[in-house]
Short mmCIF file of C-alpha atoms in Angstrom, two decimals:
data_model
loop_
_atom_site.label_atom_id
_atom_site.label_comp_id
_atom_site.label_asym_id
_atom_site.label_seq_id
_atom_site.Cartn_x
_atom_site.Cartn_y
_atom_site.Cartn_z
CA MET W 1 157.33 143.48 111.96
CA ASN W 2 156.93 139.68 111.23
CA PHE W 3 154.50 139.69 108.25
CA SER W 4 154.54 135.89 107.85
CA ARG W 5 152.50 134.74 110.73
CA SER W 6 149.88 136.85 110.05
CA LEU W 7 149.77 135.74 106.76
CA THR W 8 150.46 132.02 107.60
CA SER W 9 147.43 132.28 110.22
CA PRO W 10 144.59 132.37 107.98
CA LEU W 11 145.78 129.97 105.27
CA GLU W 12 146.17 127.40 108.27
CA THR W 13 142.62 128.50 109.21
CA MET W 14 141.51 127.83 105.96
CA ALA W 15 143.64 124.26 105.66
CA ARG W 16 141.74 123.42 108.79
CA SER W 17 138.08 123.94 107.73
CA LEU W 18 138.68 122.50 104.32
CA ALA W 19 140.38 119.31 106.15
CA LEU W 20 137.10 119.29 108.69
CA PHE W 21 134.63 119.93 105.80
CA ILE W 22 136.38 116.60 103.90
CA VAL W 23 136.09 114.48 106.67
CA CYS W 24 132.39 115.26 107.38
CA LEU W 25 131.66 114.49 103.88
CA ALA W 26 133.42 111.34 104.08
CA ALA W 27 131.22 110.60 107.12
CA ALA W 28 128.09 111.52 105.25
CA SER W 29 128.80 109.76 102.70
CA LEU W 30 129.65 106.19 104.29
CA ALA W 31 126.25 106.73 106.36
CA LEU W 32 124.35 106.83 103.07
CA ALA W 33 126.17 104.41 102.30
CA ALA W 34 125.40 102.20 105.13
CA ASN W 35 121.44 102.80 105.28
CA GLU W 36 120.65 101.72 101.61
CA VAL W 37 117.05 101.26 102.88
CA GLU W 38 115.54 103.60 105.79
CA VAL W 39 111.99 103.50 107.16
CA SER W 40 110.14 106.93 106.21
CA ALA W 41 107.04 106.85 107.95
CA VAL W 42 104.79 104.13 109.66
CA ARG W 43 100.91 104.34 109.05
CA PHE W 44 97.99 103.04 110.74
CA ASN W 45 94.70 102.52 109.03
CA SER W 46 91.11 100.60 109.67
CA VAL W 47 90.48 98.91 106.54
CA ARG W 48 87.82 96.62 104.76
CA ALA W 49 88.95 93.50 103.42
CA PRO W 50 88.26 92.62 99.63
CA GLY W 51 84.84 90.49 98.65
CA GLY W 52 82.28 92.72 100.32
CA SER W 53 83.35 92.07 104.03
CA THR W 54 82.16 94.45 106.21
CA SER W 55 84.78 93.54 109.33
CA GLN W 56 88.03 95.88 109.78
CA TRP W 57 91.18 94.70 109.61
CA LEU W 58 93.80 97.01 110.90
CA GLU W 59 96.42 97.87 108.44
CA VAL W 60 100.04 98.77 108.80
CA ALA W 61 102.09 100.20 106.15
CA VAL W 62 105.61 100.59 106.72
CA ALA W 63 106.95 103.18 103.89
CA LEU W 64 110.77 102.64 102.95
CA VAL W 65 113.30 104.73 100.98
CA VAL W 66 115.38 102.67 99.16
CA HIS W 67 119.27 103.63 98.00
CA PRO W 68 120.89 101.14 96.16
CA PRO W 69 124.73 101.57 96.59
CA ALA W 70 126.52 102.28 93.01
CA GLY W 71 127.63 99.36 91.27
CA SER W 72 124.69 97.04 92.81
CA PRO W 73 123.22 94.55 90.56
CA GLY W 74 120.38 95.75 88.69
CA GLN W 75 120.56 99.15 90.69
CA MET W 76 119.03 97.18 93.53
CA VAL W 77 119.13 96.18 97.44
CA SER W 78 118.58 92.66 97.57
CA ASN W 79 116.73 90.37 100.47
CA VAL W 80 115.79 93.19 102.35
CA LYS W 81 114.02 92.08 105.60
CA VAL W 82 111.01 93.85 107.73
CA ALA W 83 109.92 93.18 111.18
CA LEU W 84 107.59 94.77 112.64
CA MET W 85 106.79 95.24 116.49
CA CYS W 86 103.71 96.83 117.78
CA ALA W 87 102.53 96.97 121.92
CA PHE W 88 98.91 97.48 121.97
CA GLU W 89 96.88 98.19 125.13
CA SER W 90 93.41 96.85 125.86
CA ALA W 91 90.80 99.65 125.44
CA GLY W 92 88.06 97.27 127.29
CA PRO W 93 87.29 97.21 131.08
CA GLY W 94 89.46 95.89 133.57
CA GLU W 95 92.90 95.60 134.28
CA LYS W 96 94.73 97.25 131.46
CA ARG W 97 97.56 94.82 129.69
CA THR W 98 99.85 95.19 126.86
CA GLU W 99 99.64 92.63 123.90
CA TYR W 100 102.93 92.40 121.53
CA TYR W 101 102.33 91.22 117.95
CA ARG W 102 105.71 91.23 115.68
CA ALA W 103 105.56 89.89 112.40
CA GLU W 104 108.40 89.76 109.41
CA ALA W 105 108.23 90.08 105.65
CA GLU W 106 111.58 89.87 102.92
CA CYS W 107 111.68 91.56 99.84
CA ILE W 108 113.50 89.69 96.85
CA ALA W 109 114.56 92.83 96.11
CA LEU W 110 113.78 96.80 96.08
CA GLU W 111 114.37 99.22 93.18
CA ALA W 112 115.31 103.05 94.17
CA GLY W 113 112.74 105.26 95.30
CA ARG W 114 109.83 104.45 98.02
CA THR W 115 107.69 101.21 98.30
CA ASP W 116 105.34 100.13 101.17
CA VAL W 117 105.52 96.62 102.96
CA ARG W 118 102.28 96.11 104.47
CA PHE W 119 100.79 93.92 107.32
CA TYR W 120 97.50 93.18 108.87
CA LEU W 121 95.85 92.38 112.16
CA PRO W 122 92.20 90.44 111.71
CA PRO W 123 89.18 91.85 112.74
CA GLU W 124 88.36 89.08 115.47
CA LEU W 125 91.70 89.65 116.76
CA ILE W 126 91.08 93.75 117.24
CA LYS W 127 87.78 92.37 119.22
CA ARG W 128 89.17 89.80 121.40
CA ASP W 129 91.80 91.79 122.41
CA GLN W 130 89.68 94.77 122.48
CA LEU W 131 92.40 96.88 120.64
CA ARG W 132 92.71 100.47 120.64
CA PRO W 133 93.06 101.66 117.08
CA GLU W 134 96.79 102.51 117.51
CA PRO W 135 99.54 101.21 119.09
CA ARG W 136 101.19 102.51 122.71
CA GLN W 137 104.22 102.11 120.96
CA TRP W 138 105.98 100.53 117.86
CA GLY W 139 109.07 99.97 115.94
CA VAL W 140 110.77 98.58 113.07
CA GLU W 141 113.66 96.72 112.44
CA LEU W 142 115.78 96.27 109.25
CA MET W 143 118.54 93.77 107.56
CA VAL W 144 119.60 93.58 104.01
CA GLY W 145 120.89 90.16 103.73
CA GLU W 146 122.42 89.33 107.30
CA LYS W 147 123.62 93.06 107.86
CA PRO W 148 121.30 95.28 110.54
CA ILE W 149 120.60 98.32 109.27
CA PRO W 150 120.80 101.38 111.84
CA PRO W 151 117.36 102.69 112.90
CA GLY W 152 116.54 106.26 111.81
CA ARG W 153 114.41 108.45 113.90
CA ALA W 154 111.11 107.44 111.86
CA ALA W 155 111.98 103.49 112.55
CA TYR W 156 110.37 103.74 115.90
CA SER W 157 107.54 105.45 117.92
CA SER W 158 108.37 108.74 119.77
CA SER W 159 107.75 107.05 122.78
CA LEU W 160 111.18 105.46 122.22
CA GLY W 161 113.74 108.10 122.02
CA SER W 162 116.56 106.40 123.21
CA SER W 163 118.67 103.77 122.24
CA GLU W 164 118.27 102.21 125.81
CA GLN W 165 114.14 102.60 125.51
CA ARG W 166 114.16 100.68 121.97
CA LYS W 167 116.18 98.29 123.37
CA ARG W 168 114.07 97.18 126.21
CA PHE W 169 110.70 97.60 123.78
CA VAL W 170 112.54 95.12 121.31
CA GLU W 171 113.17 92.28 124.19
CA SER W 172 109.71 93.26 125.53
CA SER W 173 108.11 92.42 122.01
CA LEU W 174 110.04 89.41 121.14
CA ARG W 175 108.86 87.69 124.68
CA GLY W 176 105.49 88.67 124.48
CA SER W 177 104.49 88.08 120.74
CA LEU W 178 105.45 84.62 121.37
CA ARG W 179 101.87 84.23 122.69
CA ASN W 180 100.37 85.90 119.52
CA ALA W 181 102.76 84.40 116.68
CA GLY W 182 101.33 84.05 113.47
CA CYS W 183 98.44 87.00 114.36
CA LEU W 184 99.98 89.45 112.60
CA LEU W 185 100.21 89.12 109.42
CA PRO W 186 102.79 90.01 106.19
CA GLN W 187 100.10 91.01 103.18
CA TYR W 188 100.97 88.09 101.36
CA LEU W 189 99.07 85.98 103.97
CA SER W 190 96.24 87.85 104.43
CA PRO W 191 93.10 88.93 102.24
CA PHE W 192 95.32 91.72 100.61
CA VAL W 193 97.52 89.90 98.58
CA SER W 194 96.16 91.42 95.27
CA GLU W 195 95.77 94.68 96.65
CA TYR W 196 97.59 97.74 96.06
CA PRO W 197 99.69 95.83 92.74
CA ARG W 198 101.87 99.01 91.64
CA SER W 199 103.62 99.67 95.49
CA THR W 200 103.75 96.26 96.48
CA PRO W 201 107.00 94.34 96.38
CA SER W 202 107.29 90.64 95.62
CA PHE W 203 108.67 88.55 99.00
CA VAL W 204 110.53 85.72 99.72
CA ARG W 205 108.08 82.79 100.39
CA ARG W 206 110.14 80.38 102.01
CA GLU W 207 107.25 78.37 103.24
CA ALA W 208 106.36 77.23 99.75
CA THR W 209 110.03 75.50 100.03
CA ARG W 210 109.11 72.92 102.80
#
């Protein structure tokens, strides 16, 4: 009887399983290292501006989770760029139309944990364009320095499930938002600049150098 085959076969199986586990672990580690920042949620709320205003602004809060790589300066992720894109349908009578809005904000540096990057649509614009309370589609693109961060599930609305759908949405947003350039505001250019002091990061303000 050949005992060597019956004894080595389980060992070979165990070795292969261990090798596969190591490969999977390495792949998971690389994925985690590549995503220093990820979107965990996007929230839409109607809010009143400080100072007694009765008009309702639309607040979009992009919730981020930050994972600084080992050895990063100050255990922070620097120059995090957040680009928000929204496609709203008009709610008024007549022919329906889609309005695109896009804005960017760049965080100087983010510590490990959670933070929110907020954007705002003014009440005059909401009334003028007769926008619904939430966009039909939306998406968030992240960059660290000049490196794009692969989007996670929470970075786009559920209607944009495939990479091809997301690509078409981004292209439509870039074209369609030109007519509304400067309307969707990052927090630091809005009346809410001093709100949420404990959870608002510091932003790169390049307009200050012009």
